[in-house]
PDB file of N, CA and C in Angstrom:
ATOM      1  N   UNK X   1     127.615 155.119 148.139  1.00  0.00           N
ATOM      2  CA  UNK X   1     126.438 154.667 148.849  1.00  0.00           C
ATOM      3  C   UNK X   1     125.569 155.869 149.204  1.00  0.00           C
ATOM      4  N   UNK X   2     124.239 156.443 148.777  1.00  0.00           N
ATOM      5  CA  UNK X   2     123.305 156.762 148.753  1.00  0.00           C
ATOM      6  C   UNK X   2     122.913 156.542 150.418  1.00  0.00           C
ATOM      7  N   UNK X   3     123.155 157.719 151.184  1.00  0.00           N
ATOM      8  CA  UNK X   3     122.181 157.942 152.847  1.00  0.00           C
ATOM      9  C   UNK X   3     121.382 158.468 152.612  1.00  0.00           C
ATOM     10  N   UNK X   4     120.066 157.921 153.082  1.00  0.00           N
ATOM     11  CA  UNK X   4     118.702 157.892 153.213  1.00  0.00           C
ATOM     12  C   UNK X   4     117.864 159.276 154.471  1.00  0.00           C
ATOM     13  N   UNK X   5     117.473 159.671 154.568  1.00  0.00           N
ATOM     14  CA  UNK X   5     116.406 160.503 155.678  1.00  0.00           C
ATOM     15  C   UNK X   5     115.714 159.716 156.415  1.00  0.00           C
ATOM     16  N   UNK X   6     115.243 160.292 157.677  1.00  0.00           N
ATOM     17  CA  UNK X   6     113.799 159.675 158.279  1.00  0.00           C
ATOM     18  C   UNK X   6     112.788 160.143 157.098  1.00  0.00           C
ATOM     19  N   UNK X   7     112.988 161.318 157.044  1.00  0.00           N
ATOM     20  CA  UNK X   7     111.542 162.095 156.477  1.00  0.00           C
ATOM     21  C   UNK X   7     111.357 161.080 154.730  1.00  0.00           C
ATOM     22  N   UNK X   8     112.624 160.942 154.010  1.00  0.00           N
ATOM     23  CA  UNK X   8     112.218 160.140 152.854  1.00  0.00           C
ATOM     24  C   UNK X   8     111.406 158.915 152.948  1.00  0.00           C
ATOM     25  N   UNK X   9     110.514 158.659 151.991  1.00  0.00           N
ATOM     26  CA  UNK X   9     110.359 157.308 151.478  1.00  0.00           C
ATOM     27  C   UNK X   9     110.890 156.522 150.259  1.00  0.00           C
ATOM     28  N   UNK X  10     110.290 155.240 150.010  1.00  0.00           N
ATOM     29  CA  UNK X  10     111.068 154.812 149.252  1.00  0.00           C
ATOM     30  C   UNK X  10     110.469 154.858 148.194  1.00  0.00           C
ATOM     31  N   UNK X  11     109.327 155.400 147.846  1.00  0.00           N
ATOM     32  CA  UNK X  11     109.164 155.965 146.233  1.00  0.00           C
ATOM     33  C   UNK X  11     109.707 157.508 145.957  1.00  0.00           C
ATOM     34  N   UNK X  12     110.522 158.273 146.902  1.00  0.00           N
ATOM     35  CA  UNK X  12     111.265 159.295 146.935  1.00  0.00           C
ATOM     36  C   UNK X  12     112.640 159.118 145.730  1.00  0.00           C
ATOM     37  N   UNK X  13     113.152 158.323 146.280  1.00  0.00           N
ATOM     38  CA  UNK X  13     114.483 157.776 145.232  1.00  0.00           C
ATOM     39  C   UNK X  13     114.111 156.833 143.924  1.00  0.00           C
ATOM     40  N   UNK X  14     112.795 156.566 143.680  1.00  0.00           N
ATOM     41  CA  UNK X  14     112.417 156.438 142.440  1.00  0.00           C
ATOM     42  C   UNK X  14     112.141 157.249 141.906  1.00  0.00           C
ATOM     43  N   UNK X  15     111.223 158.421 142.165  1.00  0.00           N
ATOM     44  CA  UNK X  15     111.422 159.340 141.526  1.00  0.00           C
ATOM     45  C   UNK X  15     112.560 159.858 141.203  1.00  0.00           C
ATOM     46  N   UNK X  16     113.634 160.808 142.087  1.00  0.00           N
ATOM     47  CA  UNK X  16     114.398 160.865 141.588  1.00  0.00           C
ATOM     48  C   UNK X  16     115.099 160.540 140.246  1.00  0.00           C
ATOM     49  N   UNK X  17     115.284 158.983 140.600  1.00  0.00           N
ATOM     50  CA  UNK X  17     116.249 158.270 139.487  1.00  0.00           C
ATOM     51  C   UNK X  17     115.234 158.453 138.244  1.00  0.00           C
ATOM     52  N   UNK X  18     114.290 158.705 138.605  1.00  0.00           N
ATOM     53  CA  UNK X  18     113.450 158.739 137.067  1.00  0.00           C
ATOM     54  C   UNK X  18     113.759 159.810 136.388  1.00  0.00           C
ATOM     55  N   UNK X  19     113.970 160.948 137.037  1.00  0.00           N
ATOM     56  CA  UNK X  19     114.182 162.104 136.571  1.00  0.00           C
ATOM     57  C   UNK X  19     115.324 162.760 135.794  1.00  0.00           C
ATOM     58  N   UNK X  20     116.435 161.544 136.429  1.00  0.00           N
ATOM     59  CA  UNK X  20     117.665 161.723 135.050  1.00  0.00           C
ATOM     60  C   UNK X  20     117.331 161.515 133.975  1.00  0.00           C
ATOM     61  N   UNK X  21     116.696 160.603 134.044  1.00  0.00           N
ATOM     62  CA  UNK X  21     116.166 160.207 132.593  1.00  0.00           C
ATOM     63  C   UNK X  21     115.500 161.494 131.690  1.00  0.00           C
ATOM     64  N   UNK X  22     115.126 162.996 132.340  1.00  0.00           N
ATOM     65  CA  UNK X  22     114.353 163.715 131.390  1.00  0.00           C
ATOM     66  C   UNK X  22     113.048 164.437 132.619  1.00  0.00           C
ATOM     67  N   UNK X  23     112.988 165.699 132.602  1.00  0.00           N
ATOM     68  CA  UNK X  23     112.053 166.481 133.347  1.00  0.00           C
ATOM     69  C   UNK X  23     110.597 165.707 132.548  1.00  0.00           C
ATOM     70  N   UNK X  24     109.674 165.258 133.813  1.00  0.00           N
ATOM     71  CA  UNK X  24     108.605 164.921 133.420  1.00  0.00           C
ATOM     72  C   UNK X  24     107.334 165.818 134.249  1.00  0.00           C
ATOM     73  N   UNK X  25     105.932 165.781 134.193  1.00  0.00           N
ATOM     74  CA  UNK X  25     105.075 165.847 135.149  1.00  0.00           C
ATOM     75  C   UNK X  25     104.541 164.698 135.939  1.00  0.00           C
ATOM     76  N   UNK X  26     103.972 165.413 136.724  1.00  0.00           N
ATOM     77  CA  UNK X  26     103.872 164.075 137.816  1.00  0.00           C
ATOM     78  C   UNK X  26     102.565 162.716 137.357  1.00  0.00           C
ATOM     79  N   UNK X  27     101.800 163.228 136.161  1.00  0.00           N
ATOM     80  CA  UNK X  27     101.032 162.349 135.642  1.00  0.00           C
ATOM     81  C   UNK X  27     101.873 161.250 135.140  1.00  0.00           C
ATOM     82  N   UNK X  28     103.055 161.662 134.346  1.00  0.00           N
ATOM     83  CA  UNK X  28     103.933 160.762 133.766  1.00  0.00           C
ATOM     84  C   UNK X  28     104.680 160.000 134.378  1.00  0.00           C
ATOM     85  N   UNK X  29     105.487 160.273 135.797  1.00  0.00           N
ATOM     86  CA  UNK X  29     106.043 160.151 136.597  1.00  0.00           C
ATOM     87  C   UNK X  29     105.314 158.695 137.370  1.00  0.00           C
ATOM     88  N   UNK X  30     104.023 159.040 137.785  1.00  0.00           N
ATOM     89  CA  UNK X  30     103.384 157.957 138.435  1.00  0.00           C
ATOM     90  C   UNK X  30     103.103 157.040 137.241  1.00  0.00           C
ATOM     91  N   UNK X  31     103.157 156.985 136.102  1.00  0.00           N
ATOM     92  CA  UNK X  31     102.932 156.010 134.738  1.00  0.00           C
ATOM     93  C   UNK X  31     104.364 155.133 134.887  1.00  0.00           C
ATOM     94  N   UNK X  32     104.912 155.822 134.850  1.00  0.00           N
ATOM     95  CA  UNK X  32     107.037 155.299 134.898  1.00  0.00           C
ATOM     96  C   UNK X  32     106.968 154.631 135.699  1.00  0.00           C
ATOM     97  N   UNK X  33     106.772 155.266 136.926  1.00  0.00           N
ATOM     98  CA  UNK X  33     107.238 154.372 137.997  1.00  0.00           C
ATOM     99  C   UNK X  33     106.553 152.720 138.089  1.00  0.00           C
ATOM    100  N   UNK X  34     107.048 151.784 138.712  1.00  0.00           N
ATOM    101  CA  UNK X  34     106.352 150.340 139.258  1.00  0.00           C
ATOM    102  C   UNK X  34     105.805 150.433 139.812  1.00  0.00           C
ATOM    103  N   UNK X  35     105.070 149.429 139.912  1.00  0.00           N
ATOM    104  CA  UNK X  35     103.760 149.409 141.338  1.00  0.00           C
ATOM    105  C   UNK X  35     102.473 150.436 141.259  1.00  0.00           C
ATOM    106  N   UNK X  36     101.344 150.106 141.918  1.00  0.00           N
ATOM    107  CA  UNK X  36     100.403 151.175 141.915  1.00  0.00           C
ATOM    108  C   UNK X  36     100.698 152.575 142.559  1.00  0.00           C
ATOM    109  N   UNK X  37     100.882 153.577 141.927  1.00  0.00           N
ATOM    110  CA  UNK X  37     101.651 154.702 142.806  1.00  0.00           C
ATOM    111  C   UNK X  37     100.540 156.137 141.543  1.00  0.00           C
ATOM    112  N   UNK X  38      99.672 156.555 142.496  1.00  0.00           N
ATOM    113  CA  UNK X  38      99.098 157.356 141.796  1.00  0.00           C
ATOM    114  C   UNK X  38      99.418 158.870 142.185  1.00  0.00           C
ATOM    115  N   UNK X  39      98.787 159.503 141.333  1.00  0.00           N
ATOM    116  CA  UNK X  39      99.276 160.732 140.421  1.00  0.00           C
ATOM    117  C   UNK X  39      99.619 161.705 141.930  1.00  0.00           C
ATOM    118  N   UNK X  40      98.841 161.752 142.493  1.00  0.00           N
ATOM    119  CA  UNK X  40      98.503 162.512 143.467  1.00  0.00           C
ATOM    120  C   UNK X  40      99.515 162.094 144.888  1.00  0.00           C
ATOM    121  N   UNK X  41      99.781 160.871 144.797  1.00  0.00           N
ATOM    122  CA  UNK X  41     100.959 160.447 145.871  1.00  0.00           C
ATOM    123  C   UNK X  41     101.991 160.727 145.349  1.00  0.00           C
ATOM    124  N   UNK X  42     102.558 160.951 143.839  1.00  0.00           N
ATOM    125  CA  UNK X  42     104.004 161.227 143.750  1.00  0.00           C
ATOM    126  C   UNK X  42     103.702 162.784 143.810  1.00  0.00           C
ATOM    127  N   UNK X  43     103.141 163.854 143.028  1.00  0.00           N
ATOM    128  CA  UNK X  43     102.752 165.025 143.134  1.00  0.00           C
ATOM    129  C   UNK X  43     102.909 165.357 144.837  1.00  0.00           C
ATOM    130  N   UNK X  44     102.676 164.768 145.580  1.00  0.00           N
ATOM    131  CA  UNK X  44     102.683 164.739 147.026  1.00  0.00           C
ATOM    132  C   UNK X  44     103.952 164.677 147.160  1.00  0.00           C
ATOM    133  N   UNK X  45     104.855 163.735 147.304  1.00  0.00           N
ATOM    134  CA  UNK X  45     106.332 163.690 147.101  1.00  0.00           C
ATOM    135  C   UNK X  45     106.839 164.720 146.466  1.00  0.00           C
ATOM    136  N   UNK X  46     106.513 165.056 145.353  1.00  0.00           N
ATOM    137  CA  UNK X  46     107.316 165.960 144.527  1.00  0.00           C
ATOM    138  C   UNK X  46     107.449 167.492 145.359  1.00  0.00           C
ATOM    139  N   UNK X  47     106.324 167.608 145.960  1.00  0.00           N
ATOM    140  CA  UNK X  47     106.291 169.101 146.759  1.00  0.00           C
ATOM    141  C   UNK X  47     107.523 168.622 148.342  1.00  0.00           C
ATOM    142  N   UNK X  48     107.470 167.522 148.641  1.00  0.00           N
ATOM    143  CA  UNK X  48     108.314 167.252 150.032  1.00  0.00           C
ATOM    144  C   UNK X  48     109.855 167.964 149.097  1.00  0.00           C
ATOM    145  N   UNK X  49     110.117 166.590 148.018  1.00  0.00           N
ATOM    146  CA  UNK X  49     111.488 166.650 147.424  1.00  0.00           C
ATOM    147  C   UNK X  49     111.823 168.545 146.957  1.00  0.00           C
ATOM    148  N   UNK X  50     110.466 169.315 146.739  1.00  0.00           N
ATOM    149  CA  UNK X  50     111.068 170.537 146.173  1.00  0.00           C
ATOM    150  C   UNK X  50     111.509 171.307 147.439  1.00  0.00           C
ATOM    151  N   UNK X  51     110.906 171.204 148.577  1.00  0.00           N
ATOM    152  CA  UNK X  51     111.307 171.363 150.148  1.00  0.00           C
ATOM    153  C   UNK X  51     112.507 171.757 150.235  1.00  0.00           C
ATOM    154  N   UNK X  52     112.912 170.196 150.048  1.00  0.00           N
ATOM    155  CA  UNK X  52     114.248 169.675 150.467  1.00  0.00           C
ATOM    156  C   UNK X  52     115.636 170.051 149.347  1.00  0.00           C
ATOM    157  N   UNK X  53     114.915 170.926 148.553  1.00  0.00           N
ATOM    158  CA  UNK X  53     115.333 171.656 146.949  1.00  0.00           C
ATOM    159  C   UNK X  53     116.643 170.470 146.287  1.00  0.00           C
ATOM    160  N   UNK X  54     115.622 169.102 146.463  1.00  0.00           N
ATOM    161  CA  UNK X  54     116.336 168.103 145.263  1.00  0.00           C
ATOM    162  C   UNK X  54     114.891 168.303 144.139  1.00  0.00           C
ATOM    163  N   UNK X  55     114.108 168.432 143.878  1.00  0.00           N
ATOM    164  CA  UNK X  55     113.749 168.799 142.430  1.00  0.00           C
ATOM    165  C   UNK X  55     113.505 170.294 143.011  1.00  0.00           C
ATOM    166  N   UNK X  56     112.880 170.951 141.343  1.00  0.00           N
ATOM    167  CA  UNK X  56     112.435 172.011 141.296  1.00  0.00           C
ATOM    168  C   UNK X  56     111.375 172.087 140.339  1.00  0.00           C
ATOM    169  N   UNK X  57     110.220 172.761 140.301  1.00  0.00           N
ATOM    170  CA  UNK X  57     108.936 172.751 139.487  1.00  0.00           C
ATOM    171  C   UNK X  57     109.537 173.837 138.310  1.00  0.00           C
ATOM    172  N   UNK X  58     108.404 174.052 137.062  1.00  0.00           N
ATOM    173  CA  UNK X  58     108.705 175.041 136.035  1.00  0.00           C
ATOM    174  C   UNK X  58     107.492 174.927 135.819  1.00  0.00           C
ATOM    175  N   UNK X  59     106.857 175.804 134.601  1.00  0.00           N
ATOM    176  CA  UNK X  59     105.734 175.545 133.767  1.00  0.00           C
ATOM    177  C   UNK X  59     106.280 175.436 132.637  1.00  0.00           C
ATOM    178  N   UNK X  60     105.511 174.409 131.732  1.00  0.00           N
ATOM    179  CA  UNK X  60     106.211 173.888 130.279  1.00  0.00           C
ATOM    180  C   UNK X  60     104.185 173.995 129.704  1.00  0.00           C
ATOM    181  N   UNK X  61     104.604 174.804 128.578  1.00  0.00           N
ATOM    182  CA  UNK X  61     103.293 175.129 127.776  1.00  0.00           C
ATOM    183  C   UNK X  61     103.348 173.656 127.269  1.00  0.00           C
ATOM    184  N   UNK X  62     102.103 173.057 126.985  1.00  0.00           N
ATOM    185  CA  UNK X  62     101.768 171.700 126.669  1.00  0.00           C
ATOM    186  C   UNK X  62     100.792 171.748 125.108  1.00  0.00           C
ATOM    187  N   UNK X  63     100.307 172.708 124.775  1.00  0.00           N
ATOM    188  CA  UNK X  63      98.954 172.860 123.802  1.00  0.00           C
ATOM    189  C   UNK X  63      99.401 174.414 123.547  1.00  0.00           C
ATOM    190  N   UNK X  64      98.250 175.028 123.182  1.00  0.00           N
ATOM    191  CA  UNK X  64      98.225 176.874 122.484  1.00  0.00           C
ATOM    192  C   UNK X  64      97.572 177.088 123.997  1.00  0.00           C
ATOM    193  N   UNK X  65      96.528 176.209 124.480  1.00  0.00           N
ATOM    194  CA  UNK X  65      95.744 177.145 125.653  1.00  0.00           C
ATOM    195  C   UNK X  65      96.044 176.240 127.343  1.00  0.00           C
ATOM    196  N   UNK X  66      96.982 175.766 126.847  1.00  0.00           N
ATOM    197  CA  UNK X  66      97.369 174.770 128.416  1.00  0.00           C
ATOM    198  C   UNK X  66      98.567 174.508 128.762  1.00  0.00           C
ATOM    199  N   UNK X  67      99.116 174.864 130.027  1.00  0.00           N
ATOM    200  CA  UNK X  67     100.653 174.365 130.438  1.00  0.00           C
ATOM    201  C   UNK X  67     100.137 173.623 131.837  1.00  0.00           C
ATOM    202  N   UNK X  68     101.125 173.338 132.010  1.00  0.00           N
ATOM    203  CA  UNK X  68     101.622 172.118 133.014  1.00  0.00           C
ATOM    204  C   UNK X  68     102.783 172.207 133.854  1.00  0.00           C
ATOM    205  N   UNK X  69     102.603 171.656 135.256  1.00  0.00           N
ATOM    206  CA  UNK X  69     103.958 171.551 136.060  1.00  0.00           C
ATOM    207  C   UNK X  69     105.160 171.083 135.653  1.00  0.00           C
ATOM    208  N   UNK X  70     105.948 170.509 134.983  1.00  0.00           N
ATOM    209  CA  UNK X  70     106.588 169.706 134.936  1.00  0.00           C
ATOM    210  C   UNK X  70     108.265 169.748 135.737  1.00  0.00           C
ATOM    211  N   UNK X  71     108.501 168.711 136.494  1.00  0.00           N
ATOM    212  CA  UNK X  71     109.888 168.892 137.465  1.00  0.00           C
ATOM    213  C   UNK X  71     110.900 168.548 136.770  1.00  0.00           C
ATOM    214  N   UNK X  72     112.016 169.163 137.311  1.00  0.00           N
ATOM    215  CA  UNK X  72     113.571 168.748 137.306  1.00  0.00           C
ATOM    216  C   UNK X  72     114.217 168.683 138.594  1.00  0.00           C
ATOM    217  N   UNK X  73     114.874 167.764 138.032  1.00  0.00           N
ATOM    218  CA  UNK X  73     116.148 166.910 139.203  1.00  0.00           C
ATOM    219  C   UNK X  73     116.862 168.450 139.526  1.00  0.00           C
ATOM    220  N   UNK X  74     117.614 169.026 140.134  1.00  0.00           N
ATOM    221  CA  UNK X  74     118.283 170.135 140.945  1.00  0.00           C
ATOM    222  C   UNK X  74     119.920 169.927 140.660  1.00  0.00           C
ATOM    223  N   UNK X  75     120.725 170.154 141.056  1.00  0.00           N
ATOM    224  CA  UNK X  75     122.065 169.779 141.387  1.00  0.00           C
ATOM    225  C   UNK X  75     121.744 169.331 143.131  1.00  0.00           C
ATOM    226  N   UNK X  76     121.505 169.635 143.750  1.00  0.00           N
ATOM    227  CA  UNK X  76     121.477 168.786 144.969  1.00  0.00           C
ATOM    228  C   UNK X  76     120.614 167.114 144.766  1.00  0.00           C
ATOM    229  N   UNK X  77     119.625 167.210 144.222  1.00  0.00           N
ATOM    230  CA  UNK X  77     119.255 165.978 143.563  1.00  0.00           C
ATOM    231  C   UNK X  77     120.375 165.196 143.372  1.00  0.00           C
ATOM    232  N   UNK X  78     120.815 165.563 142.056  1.00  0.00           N
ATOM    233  CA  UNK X  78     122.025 165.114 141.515  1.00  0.00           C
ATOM    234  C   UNK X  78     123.176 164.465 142.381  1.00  0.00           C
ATOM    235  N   UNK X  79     123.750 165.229 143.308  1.00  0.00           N
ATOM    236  CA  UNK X  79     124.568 165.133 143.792  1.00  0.00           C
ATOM    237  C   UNK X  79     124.049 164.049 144.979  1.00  0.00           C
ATOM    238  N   UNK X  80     122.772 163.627 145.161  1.00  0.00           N
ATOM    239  CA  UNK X  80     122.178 162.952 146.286  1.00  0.00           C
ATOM    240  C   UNK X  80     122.046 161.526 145.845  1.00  0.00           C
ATOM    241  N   UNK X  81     121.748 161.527 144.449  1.00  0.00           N
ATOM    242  CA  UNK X  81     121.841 160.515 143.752  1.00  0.00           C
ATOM    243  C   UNK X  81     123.152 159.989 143.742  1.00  0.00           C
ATOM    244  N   UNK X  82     123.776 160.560 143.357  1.00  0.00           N
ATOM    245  CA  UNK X  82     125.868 160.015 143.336  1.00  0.00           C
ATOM    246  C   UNK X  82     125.976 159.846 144.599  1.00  0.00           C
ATOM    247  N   UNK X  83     125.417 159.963 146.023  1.00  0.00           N
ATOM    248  CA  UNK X  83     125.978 159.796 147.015  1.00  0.00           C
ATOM    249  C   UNK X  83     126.668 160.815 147.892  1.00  0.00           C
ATOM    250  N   UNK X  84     126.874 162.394 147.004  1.00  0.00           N
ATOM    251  CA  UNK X  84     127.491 162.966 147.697  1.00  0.00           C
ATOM    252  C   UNK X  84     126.673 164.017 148.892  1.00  0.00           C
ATOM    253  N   UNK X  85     125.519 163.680 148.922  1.00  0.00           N
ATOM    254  CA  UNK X  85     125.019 164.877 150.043  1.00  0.00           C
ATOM    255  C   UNK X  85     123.962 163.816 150.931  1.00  0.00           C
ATOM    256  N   UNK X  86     124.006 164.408 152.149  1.00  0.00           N
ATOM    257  CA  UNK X  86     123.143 163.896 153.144  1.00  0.00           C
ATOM    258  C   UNK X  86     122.100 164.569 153.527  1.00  0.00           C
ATOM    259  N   UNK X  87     120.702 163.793 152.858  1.00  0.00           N
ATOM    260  CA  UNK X  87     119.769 164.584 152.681  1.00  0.00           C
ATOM    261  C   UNK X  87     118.769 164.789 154.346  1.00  0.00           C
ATOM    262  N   UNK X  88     119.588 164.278 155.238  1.00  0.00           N
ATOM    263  CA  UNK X  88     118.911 164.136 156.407  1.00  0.00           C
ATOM    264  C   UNK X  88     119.894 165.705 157.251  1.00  0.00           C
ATOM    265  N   UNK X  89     120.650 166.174 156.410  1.00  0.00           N
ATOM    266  CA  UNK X  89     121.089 167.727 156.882  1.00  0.00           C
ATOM    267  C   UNK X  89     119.901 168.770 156.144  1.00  0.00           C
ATOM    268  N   UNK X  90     119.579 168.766 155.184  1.00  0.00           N
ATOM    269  CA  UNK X  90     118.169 169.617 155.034  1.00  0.00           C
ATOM    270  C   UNK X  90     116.631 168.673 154.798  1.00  0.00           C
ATOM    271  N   UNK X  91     116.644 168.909 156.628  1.00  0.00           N
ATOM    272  CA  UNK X  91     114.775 168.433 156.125  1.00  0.00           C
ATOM    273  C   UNK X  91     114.145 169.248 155.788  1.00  0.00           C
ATOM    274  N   UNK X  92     113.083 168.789 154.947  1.00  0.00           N
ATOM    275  CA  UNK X  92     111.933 170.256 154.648  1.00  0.00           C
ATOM    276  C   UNK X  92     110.738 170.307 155.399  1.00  0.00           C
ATOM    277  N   UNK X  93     110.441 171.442 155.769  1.00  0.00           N
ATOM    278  CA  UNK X  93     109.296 172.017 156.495  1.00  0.00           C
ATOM    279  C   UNK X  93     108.216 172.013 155.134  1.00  0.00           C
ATOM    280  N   UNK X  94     107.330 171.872 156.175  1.00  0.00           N
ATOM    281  CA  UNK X  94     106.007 171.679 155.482  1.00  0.00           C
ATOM    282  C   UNK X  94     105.535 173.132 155.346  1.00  0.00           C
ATOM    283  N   UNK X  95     105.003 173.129 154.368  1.00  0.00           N
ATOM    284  CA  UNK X  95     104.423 174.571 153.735  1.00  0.00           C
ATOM    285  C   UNK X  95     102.997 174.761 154.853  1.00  0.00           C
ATOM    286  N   UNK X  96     102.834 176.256 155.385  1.00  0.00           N
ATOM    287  CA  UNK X  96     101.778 176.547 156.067  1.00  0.00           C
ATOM    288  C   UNK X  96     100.910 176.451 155.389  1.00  0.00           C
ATOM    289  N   UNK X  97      99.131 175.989 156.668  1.00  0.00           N
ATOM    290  CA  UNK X  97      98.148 175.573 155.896  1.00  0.00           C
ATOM    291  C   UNK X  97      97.565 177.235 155.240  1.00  0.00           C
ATOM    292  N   UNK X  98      97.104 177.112 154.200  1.00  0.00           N
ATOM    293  CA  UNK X  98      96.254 178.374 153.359  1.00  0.00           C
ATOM    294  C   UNK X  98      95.152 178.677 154.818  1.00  0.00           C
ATOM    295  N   UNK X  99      94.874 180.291 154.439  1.00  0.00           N
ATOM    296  CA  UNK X  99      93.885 180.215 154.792  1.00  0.00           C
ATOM    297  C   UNK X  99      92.826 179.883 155.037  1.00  0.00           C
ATOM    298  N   UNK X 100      92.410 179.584 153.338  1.00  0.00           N
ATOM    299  CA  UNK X 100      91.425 179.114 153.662  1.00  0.00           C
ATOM    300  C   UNK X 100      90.837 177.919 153.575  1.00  0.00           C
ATOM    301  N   UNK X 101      91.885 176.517 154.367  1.00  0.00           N
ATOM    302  CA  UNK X 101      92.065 175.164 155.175  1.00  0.00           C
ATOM    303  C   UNK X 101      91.695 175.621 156.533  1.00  0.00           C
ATOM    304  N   UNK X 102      92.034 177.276 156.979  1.00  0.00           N
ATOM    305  CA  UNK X 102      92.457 177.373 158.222  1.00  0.00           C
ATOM    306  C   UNK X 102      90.580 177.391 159.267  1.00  0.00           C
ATOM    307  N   UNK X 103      90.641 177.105 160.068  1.00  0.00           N
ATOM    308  CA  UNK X 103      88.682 177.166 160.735  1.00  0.00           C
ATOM    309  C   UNK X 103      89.465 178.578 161.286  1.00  0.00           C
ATOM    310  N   UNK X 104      88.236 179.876 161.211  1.00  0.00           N
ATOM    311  CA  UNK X 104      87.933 181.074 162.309  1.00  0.00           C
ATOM    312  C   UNK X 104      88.269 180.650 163.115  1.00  0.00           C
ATOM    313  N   UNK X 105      88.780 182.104 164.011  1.00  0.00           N
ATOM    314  CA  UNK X 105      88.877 181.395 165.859  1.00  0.00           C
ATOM    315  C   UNK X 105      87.740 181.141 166.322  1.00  0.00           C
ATOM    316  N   UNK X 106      86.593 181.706 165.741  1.00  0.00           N
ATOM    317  CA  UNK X 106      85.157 181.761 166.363  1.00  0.00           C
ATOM    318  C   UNK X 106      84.896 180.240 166.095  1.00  0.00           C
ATOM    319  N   UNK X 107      85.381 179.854 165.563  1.00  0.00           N
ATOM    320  CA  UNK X 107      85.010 178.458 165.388  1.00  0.00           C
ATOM    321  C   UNK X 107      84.989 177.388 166.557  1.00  0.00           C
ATOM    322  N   UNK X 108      86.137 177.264 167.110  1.00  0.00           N
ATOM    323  CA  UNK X 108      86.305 176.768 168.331  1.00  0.00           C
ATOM    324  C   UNK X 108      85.945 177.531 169.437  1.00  0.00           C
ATOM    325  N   UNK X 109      85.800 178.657 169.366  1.00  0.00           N
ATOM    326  CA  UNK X 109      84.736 179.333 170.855  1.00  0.00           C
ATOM    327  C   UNK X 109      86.370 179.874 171.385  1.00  0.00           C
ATOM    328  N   UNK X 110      87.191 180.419 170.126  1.00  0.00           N
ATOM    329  CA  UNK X 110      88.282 181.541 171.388  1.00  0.00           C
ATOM    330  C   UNK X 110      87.634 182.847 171.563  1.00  0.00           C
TER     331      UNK X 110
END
C-alpha cells in the first residue's frame, strides 16, 4: 500500500506511474496522462517531485540544434511506487524566488 503526503497531489502518482513506462518530457507526459492536465501543471509537479528527489531531470538532444528536459523516475520514485518509502519523511522545499521575481527594498519604502 502506497502512503500518500500532505504536500502530494493526485496527478503526482500519475505521473509517476507513467514514468515506468519510459523517461518522457513533460509535453508528453501531460498528452499520457487523462483528463485535461496541461503542460505547464505537470512541468509544475515535476519540479515539486524532483524536490522530493522521486524524479530527476537530464537533457536529451531532440534534433542537431535542440534538446529538451526530459525526466526519470529515481530509485526513491521507484521504491515509492512499490510502497516502500514514506514520502511524507522528505518534503520538498520550494526553490528560492530568482532575483529577478524579487521587488528592490526601495520598492516598498525600507
Amino acid at each position: 500500500m502506497r502512503l500518500s503526503a500532505p504536500w502530494m497531489e493526485q496527478i503526482d502518482e500519475r505521473i509517476l506511474e507513467r514514468l515506468v513506462k519510459g523517461d518522457c518530457d513533460s509535453w508528453e507526459l501531460s498528452l499520457d496522462l487523462t483528463g485535461a492536465v496541461s503542460q505547464s501543471r505537470v512541468h509544475a509537479r515535476l519540479e515539486v517531485l524532483a524536490d522530493a528527489e522521486l524524479v530527476e531531470p537530464y537533457e536529451r538532444q531532440v534534433t542537431v540544434n535542440r534538446s529538451a528536459t526530459y525526466w526519470t523516475l529515481t530509485t526513491w520514485g521507484q521504491q515509492y511506487l512499490d510502497g516502500d518509502v514514506d514520502p511524507d519523511l522528505d518534503v520538498p522545499e520550494p526553490s528560492p524566488r530568482p532575483s529577478y521575481a524579487t521587488r528592490p527594498g526601495w520598492w516598498a519604502r525600507f
